[in-house]
Coordinates of C-alpha atoms and ligand atoms in Angstrom, one line a residue:
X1 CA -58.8 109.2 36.9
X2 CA -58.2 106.2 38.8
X3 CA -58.6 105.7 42.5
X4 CA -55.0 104.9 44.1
X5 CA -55.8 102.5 47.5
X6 CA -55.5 104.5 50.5
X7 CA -52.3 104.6 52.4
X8 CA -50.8 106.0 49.3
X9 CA -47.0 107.2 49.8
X10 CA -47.7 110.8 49.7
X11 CA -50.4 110.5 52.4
X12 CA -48.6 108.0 54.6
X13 CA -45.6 110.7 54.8
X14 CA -48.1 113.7 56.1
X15 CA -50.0 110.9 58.3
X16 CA -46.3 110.4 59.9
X17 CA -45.2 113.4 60.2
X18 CA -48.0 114.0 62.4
X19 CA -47.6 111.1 64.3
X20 CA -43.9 112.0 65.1
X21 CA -45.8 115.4 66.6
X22 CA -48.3 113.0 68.7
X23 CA -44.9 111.3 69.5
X24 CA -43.4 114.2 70.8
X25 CA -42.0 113.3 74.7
X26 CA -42.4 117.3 75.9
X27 CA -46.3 116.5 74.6
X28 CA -46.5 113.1 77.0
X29 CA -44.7 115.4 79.8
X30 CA -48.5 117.7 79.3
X31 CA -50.5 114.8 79.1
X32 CA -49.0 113.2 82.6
X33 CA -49.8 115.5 85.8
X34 CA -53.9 115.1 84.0
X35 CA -53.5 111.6 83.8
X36 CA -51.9 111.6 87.6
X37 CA -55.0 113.4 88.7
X38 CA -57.3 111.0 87.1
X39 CA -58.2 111.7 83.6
X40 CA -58.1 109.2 80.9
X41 CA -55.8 109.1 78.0
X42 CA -58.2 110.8 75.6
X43 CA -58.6 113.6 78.3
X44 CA -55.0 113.6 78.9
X45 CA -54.3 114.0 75.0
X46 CA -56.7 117.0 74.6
X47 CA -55.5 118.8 77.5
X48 CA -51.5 118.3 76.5
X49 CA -52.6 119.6 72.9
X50 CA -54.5 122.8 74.1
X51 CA -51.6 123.5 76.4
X52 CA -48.9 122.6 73.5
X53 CA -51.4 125.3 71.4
X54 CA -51.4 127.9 74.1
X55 CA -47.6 127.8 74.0
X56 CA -47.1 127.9 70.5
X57 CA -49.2 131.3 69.9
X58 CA -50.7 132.6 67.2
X59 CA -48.3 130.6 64.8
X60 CA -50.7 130.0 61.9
X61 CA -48.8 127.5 60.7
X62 CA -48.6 125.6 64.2
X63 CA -52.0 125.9 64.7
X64 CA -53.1 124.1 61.6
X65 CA -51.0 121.3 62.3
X66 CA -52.3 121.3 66.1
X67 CA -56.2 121.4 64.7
X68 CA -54.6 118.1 62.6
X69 CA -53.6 116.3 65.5
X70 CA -56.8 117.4 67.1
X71 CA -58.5 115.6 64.2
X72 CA -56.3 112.4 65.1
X73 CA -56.7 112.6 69.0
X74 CA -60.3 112.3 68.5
X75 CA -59.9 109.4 66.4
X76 CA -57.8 107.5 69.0
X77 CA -60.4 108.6 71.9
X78 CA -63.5 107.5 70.0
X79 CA -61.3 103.8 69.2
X80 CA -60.3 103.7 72.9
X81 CA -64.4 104.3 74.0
X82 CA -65.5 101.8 71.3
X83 CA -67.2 104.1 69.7
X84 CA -67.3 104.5 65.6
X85 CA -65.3 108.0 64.7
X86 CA -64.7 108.9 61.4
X87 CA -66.4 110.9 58.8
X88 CA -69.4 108.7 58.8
X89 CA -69.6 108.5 54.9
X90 CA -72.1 105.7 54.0
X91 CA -69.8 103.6 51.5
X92 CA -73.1 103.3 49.6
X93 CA -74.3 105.7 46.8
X94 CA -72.2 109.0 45.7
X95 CA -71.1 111.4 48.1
X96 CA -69.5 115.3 47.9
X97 CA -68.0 116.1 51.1
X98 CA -68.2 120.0 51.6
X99 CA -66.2 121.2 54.7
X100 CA -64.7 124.6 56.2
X101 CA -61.1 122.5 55.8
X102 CA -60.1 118.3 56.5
X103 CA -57.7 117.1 58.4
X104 CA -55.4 114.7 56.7
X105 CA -56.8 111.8 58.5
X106 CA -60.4 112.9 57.4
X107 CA -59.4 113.1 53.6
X108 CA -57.0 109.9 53.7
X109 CA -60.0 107.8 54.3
X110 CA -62.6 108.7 51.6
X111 CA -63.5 105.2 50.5
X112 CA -65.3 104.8 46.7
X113 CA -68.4 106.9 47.3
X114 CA -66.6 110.2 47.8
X115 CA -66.6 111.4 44.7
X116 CA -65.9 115.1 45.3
X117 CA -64.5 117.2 47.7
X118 CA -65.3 121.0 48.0
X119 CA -63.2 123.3 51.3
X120 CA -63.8 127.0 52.1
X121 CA -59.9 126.7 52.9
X122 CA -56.9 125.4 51.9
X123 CA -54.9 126.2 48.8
X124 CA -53.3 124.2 46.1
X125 CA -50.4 122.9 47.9
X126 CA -52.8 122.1 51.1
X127 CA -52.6 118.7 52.8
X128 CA -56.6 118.0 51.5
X129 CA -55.3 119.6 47.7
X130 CA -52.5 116.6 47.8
X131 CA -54.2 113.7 49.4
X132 CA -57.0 113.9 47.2
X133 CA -55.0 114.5 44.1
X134 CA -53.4 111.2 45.4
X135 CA -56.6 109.6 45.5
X136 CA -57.8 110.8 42.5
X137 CA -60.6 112.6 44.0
X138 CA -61.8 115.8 42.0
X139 CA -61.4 118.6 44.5
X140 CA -62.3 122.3 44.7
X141 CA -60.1 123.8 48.2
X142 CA -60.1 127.8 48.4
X143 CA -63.7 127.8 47.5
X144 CA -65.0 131.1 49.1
X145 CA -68.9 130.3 50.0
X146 CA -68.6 126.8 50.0
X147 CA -70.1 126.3 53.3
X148 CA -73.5 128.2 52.1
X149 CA -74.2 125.1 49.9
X150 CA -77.0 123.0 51.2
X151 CA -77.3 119.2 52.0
X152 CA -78.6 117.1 49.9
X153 CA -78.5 119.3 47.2
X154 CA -76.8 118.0 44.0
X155 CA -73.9 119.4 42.9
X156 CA -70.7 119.6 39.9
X157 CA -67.4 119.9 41.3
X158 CA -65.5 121.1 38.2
X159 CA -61.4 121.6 39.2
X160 CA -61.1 121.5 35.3
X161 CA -62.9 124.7 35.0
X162 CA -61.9 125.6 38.9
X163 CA -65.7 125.9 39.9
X164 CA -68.8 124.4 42.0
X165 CA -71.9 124.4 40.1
X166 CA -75.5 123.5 42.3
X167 CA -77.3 121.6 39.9
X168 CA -74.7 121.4 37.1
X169 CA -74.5 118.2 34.8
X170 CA -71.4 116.0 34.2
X171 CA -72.2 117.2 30.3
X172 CA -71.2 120.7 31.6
X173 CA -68.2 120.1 33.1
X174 CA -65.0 121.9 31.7
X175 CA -63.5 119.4 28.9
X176 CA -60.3 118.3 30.5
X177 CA -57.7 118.7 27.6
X178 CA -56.7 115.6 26.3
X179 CA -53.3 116.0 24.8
X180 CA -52.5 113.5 22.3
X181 CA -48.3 112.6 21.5
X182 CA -46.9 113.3 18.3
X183 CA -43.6 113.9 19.2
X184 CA -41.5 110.0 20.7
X185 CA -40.1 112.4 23.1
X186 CA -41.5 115.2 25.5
X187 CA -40.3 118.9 24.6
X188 CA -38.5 119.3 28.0
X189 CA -37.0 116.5 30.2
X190 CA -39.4 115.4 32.3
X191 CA -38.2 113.7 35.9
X192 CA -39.8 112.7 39.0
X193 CA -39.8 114.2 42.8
X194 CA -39.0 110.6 45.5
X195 CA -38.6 110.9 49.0
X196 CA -36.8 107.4 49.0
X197 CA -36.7 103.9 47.7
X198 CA -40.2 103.0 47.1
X199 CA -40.6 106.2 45.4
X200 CA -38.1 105.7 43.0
X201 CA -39.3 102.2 42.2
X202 CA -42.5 103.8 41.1
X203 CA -40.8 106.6 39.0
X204 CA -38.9 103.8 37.3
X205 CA -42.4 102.7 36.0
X206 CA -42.9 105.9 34.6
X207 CA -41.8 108.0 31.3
X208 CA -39.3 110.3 34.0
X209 CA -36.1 110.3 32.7
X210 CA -34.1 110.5 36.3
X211 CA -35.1 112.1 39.0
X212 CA -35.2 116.0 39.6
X213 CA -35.6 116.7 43.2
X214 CA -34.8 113.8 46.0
X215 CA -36.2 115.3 48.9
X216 CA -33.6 113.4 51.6
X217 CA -35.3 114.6 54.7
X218 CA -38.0 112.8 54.0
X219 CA -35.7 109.6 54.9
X220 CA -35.1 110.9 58.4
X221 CA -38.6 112.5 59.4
X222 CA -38.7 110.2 62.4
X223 CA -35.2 109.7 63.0
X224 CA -33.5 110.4 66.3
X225 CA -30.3 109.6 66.2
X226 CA -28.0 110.5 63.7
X227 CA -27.4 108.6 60.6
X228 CA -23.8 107.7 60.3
X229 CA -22.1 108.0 56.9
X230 CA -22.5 104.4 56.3
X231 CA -25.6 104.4 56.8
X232 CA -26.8 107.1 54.5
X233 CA -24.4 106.1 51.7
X234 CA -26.4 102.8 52.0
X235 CA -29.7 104.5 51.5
X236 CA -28.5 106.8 49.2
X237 CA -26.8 104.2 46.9
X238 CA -29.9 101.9 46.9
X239 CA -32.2 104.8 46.0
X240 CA -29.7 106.1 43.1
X241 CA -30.0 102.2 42.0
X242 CA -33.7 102.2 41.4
X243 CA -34.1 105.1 40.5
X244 CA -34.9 105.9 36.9
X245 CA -32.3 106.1 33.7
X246 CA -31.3 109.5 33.6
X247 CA -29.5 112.4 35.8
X248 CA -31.0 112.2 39.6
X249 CA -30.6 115.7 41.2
X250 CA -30.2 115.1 45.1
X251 CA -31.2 118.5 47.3
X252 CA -29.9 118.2 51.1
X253 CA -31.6 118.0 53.6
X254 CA -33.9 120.6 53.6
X255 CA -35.3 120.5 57.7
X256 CA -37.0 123.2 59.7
X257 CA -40.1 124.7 59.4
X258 CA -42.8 122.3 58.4
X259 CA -40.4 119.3 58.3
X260 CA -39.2 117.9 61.5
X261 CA -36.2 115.8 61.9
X262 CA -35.8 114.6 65.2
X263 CA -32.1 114.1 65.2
X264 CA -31.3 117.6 64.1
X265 CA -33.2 119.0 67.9
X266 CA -34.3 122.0 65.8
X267 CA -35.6 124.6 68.1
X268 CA -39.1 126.0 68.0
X269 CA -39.2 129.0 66.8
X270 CA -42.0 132.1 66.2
X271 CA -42.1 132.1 62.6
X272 CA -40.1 128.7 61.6
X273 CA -41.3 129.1 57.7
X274 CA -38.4 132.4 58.3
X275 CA -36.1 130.9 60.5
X276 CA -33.0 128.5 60.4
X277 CA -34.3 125.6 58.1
X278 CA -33.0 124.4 55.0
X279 CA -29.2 125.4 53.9
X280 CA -29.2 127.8 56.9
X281 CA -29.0 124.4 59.1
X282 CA -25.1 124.4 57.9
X283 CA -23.9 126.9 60.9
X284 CA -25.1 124.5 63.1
X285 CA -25.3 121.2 61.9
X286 CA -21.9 121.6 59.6
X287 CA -20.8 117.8 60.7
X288 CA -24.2 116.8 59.8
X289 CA -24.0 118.5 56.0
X290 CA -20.6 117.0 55.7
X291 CA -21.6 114.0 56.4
X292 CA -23.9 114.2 53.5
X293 CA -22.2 115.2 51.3
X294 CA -19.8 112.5 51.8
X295 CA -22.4 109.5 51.9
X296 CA -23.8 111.0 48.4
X297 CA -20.4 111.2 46.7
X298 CA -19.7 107.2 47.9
X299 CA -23.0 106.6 46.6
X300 CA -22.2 108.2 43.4
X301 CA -18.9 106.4 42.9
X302 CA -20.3 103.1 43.7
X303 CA -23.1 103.6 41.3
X304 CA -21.4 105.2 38.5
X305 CA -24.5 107.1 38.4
X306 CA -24.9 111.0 36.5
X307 CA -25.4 112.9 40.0
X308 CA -25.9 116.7 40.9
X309 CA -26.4 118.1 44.0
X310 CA -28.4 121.1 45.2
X311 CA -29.1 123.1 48.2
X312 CA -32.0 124.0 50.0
X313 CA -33.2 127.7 50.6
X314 CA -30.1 129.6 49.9
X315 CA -30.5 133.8 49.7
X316 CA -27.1 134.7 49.2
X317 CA -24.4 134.8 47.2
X318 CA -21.9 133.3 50.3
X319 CA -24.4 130.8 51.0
X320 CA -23.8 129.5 47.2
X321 CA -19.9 129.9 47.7
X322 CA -20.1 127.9 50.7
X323 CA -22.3 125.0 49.5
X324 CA -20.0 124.7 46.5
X325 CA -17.2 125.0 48.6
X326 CA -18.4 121.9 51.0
X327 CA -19.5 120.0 47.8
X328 CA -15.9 120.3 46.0
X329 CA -14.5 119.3 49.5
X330 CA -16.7 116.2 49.4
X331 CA -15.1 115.4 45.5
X332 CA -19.1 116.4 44.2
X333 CA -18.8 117.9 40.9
X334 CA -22.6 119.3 39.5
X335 CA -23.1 121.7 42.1
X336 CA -26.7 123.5 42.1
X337 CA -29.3 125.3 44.0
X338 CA -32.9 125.3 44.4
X339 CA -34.2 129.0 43.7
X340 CA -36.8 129.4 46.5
X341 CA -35.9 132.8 47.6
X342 CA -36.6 136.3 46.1
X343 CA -33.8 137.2 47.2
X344 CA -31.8 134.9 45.3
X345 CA -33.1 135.6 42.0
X346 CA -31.7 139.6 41.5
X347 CA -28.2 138.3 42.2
X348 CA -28.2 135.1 40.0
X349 CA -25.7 137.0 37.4
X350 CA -23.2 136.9 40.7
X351 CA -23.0 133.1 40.6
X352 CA -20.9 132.6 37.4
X353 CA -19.0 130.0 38.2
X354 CA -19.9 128.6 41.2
X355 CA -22.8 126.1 39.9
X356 CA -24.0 123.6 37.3
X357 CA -27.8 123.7 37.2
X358 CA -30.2 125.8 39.6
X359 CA -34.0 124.3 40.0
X360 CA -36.9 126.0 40.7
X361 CA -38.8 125.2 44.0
X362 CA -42.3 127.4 42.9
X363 CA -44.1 126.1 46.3
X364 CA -41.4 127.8 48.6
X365 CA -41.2 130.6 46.1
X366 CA -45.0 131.9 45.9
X367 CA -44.6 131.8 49.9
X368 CA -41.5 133.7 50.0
X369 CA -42.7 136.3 46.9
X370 CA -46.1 136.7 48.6
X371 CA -45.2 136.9 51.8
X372 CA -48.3 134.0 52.3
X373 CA -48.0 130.9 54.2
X374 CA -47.9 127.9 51.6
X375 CA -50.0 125.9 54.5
X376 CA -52.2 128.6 55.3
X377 CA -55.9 128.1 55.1
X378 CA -56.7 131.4 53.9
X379 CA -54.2 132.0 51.9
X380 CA -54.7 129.4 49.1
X381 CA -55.4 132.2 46.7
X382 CA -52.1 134.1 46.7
X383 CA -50.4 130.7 46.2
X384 CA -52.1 130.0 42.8
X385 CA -49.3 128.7 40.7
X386 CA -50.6 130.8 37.8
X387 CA -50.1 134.2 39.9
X388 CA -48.7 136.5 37.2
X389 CA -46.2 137.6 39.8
X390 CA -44.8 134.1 39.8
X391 CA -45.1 133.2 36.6
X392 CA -42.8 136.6 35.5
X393 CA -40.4 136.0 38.5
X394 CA -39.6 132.3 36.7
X395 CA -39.4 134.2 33.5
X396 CA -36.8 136.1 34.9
X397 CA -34.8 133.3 36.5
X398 CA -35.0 131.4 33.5
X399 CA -33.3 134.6 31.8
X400 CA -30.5 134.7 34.2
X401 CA -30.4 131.0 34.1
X402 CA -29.6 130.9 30.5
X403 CA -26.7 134.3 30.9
X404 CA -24.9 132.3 33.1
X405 CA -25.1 128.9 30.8
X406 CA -26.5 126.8 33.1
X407 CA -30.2 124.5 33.0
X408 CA -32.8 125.3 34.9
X409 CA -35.4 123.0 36.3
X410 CA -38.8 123.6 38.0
X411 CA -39.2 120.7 41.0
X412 CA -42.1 122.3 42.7
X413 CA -46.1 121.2 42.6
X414 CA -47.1 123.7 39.6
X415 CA -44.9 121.5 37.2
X416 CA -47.3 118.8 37.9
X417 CA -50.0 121.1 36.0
X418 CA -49.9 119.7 32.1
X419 CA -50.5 123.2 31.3
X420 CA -48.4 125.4 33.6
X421 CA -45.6 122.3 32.2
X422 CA -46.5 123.8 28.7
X423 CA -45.4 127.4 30.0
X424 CA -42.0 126.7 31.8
X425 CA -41.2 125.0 28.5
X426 CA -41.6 128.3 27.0
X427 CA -40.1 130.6 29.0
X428 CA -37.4 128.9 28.6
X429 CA -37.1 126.2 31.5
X430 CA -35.2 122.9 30.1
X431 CA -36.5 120.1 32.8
X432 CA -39.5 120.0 35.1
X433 CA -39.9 117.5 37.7
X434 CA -42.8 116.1 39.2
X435 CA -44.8 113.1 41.7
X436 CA -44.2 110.1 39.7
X437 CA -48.0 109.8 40.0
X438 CA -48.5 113.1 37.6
X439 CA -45.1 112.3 35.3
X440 CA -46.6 110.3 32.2
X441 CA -49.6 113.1 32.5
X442 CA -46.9 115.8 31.8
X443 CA -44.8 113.7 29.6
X444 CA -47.5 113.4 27.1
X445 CA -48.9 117.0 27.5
X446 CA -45.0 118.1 26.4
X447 CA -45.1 115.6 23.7
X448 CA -48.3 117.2 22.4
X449 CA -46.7 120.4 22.0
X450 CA -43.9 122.2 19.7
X451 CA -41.7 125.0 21.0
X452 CA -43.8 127.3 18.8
X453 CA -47.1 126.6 20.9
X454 CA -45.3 126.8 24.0
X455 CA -44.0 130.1 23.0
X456 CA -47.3 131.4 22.8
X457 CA -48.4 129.5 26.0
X458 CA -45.8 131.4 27.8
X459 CA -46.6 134.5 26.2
X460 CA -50.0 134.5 26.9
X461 CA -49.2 133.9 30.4
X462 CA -46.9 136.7 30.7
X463 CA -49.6 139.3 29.5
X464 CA -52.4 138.3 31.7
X465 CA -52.6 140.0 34.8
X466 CA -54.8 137.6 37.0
X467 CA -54.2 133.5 37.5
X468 CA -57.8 133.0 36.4
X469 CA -56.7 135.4 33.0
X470 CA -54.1 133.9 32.7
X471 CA -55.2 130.1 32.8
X472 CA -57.8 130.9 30.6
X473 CA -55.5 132.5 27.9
X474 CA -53.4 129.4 27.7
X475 CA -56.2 126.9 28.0
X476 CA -57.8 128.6 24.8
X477 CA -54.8 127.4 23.3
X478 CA -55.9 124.2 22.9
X479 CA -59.7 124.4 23.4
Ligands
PEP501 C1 -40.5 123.8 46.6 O1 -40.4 124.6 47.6 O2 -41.1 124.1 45.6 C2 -39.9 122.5 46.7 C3 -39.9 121.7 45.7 O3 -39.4 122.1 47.9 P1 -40.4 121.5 49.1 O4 -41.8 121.4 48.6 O5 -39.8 120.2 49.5 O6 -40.2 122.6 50.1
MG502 MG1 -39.1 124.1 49.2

């Protein structure tokens, strides 16, 4: 694997999301009567957060975010002191960082002699899970007992194999599978995930063939005033230049929850991950979604480029009729929809019709199916990508997909897996998309494999009735 420099994309976009928090004028209104009566800013800071944290409850999701900017509040006291903060990692010799959880601050700046990372919490779509997959640092997160491990003792941190082992050699490490091409082109169309410009530059240096999930919000995480049509179909039409040859799926914006967008003035709510976020933003923000969908469609016309559009977190059948409604309004032809809810998937035969292509969004989907935070510490576990209860809940969306005539695509993290890539191919999913960073991994993983391998891959899935059974089954596949 090869260390990426810090201030990668992916980490730069949760480092300013947080900042845009830290930004946050209602947080500076906490801070100022303790500055008034004679703190200093540090002080100030700390106080304003542990009001801002009172306020917010027992939000799980808040309160993470809040022991985040914690993590960067300290940062900006120690600098202001003159004192050294940070993790203190000698960049000397070869280091394993074991912790209870990181902020993303803390993991963004592992230099060289971090060569492992090992969290009691966190799961596999955890800000720690991402950075150091950025980084190309091996990492264990959701590793129950972790913090009983002594220093100084030597330790293998084995993701392969999905386990710690004191003492353990490098010879005993789980054999990563090293798939080798035969086929010029991969079993299912592979495409790449961008949040924007610089993102789709890098996909175009990959093996994706277009892009299968723009994430737009991303463009506008620290925007407070609204973008006029102009503007976006700017934006929009340079990304859809750079990006790579192939069909580029657009979702819109796709706000709330865990991703702020100032000019929206989203309200804060008791259990945002089930509130008004995503397509359910329309009722309110309908000039805004219009607006969209009217910058993509000049963007497509003045690019000549192959186009579809999606929506966000739909549950219902009207939601669909409405989107496609707006989109045909807006002259947008390739209509689709992410598939994020449960909901959504029992009444997929009710959409004849109405769209072109539906994708899979598997990170908001284990959350919604297991009823467990995607961002919650403990929870890491229950969204496992290899859950049998996902795994058949795609199997049966890829079923309906295929009734109504329509592709299906999977856009969220598990696609980025080589192996879990292997089984959507055989249950019958025709595209997955992924982080340009993990798309010529996946490429060549589906151009090691036939359709009657990824059959059995899938079917071997299917049977199992734990993620670690079910891994296991697959990965014997090609042991
Ligand atoms: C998903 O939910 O799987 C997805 C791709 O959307 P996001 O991660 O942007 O919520
Ligand atoms: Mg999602």
């Amino acid at each position: 694997m090869t260390r990426r420099p810090l201030g990668d994309a992916t980490t730069q976009e949760i480092l300013d999301a947080l900042l845009i928090i830290l930004e946050d004028p209602e947080l500076q209104e906490m801070a100022r009567p303790h500055l008034e009566s004679g703190a200093d800013a540090p002080t100030g800071l700390f106080a304003a957060l542990d009001e801002f944290a009172e306020l917010m409850g027992d939000d799980e999701d808040f309160q993470s975010r809040v022991a985040d900017l914690r993590g960067i509040a300290a940062r900006i006291s120690a600098w202001i002191r003159g004192l050294a903060a940070g993790p203190g990692i000698p960049a000397e010799g070869t280091w394993i960082i074991v912790a209870e959880d990181l902020t993303p601050l803390e993991t963004s700046q592992f230099g060289d002699s971090v060569v492992g990372v090992i969290t009691e919490l966190g799961g596999p779509t955890s800000h720690t899970a991402i950075i150091c997959r950025a980084l190309g640092i091996p990492a264990l997160v959701s590793a129950t007992g972790a913090m009983t491990l002594e220093q100084g003792s030597s330790i293998l941190v084995d993701p392969e194999g999905n386990r710690a082992v004191v003492g353990g050699e490098l010879s005993s490490a789980t054999t990563a599978i090293s798939f080798i091409a035969q086929a010029d082109a991969p079993l299912i169309t592979v495409r790449a995930n961008i949040g924007g410009l610089a993102d789709a530059e890098k996909a175009a240096e990959t093996a994706a063939r277009g892009v299968g999930l723009f994430r737009t919000e991303v463009l506008y995480l620290s925007s407070s005033t609204m973008p006029s049509v102009d503007e976006q179909a700017t934006l929009y039409t340079d990304v859809l230049k750079a990006a790579p040859a192939g069909k580029i799926i657009i979702r819109t914006i796709d706000a709330g929850s865990d991703k702020p967008v100032p000019f929206l003035s989203i309200p804060r709510e008791d259990n945002p991950a089930l509130g008004v976020r995503g397509f359910r933003l329309t009722a309110e923000h309908l000039d805004f979604q219009r607006s969209q969908l009217t910058a993509i469609a000049q963007a497509i016309d003045a690019t000549g480029r192959d186009v579809g559009v999606m929506a966000p977190m739909v549950s219902t059948v009207s939601e669909v009729r409405e989107f496609a409604a707006l989109c045909d309004e807006a002259g947008i032809t390739q209509v689709g929809i992410m598939i994020e809810t449960p909901a959504i998937v029992p009444v997929m035969a009710d959409l004849e019709g109405l769209l072109s292509f539906v994708s899979i969004g598997t990170n908001d989907l284990s959350q919604y199916l297991f009823a467990a935070d995607r961002m919650h510490p403990h929870l890491g576990a229950l969204n496992d990508p290899w859950q049998p209860g996902l795994l058949r809940t795609v199997a049966a969306i890829a079923e309906s997909a295929r009734a109504l005539t329509i592709p299906v695509g999977v856009c969220g993290e598990s696609a980025a897996n080589p192996l879990l890539s292997i089984v959507f191919a055989g249950l019958g999913i025709d595209s997955v998309s992924v982080a340009p960073s993990a798309v010529d991994a996946v490429s060549t993983a589906l151009r090691a494999v036939d359709s009657a391998t990824a059959t059995e891959a899938a079917k071997r899935a299917l049977a199992a009735s734990t993620p670690n059974d079910a891994e296991a089954a697959v990965r014997a596949l090609f042991a």
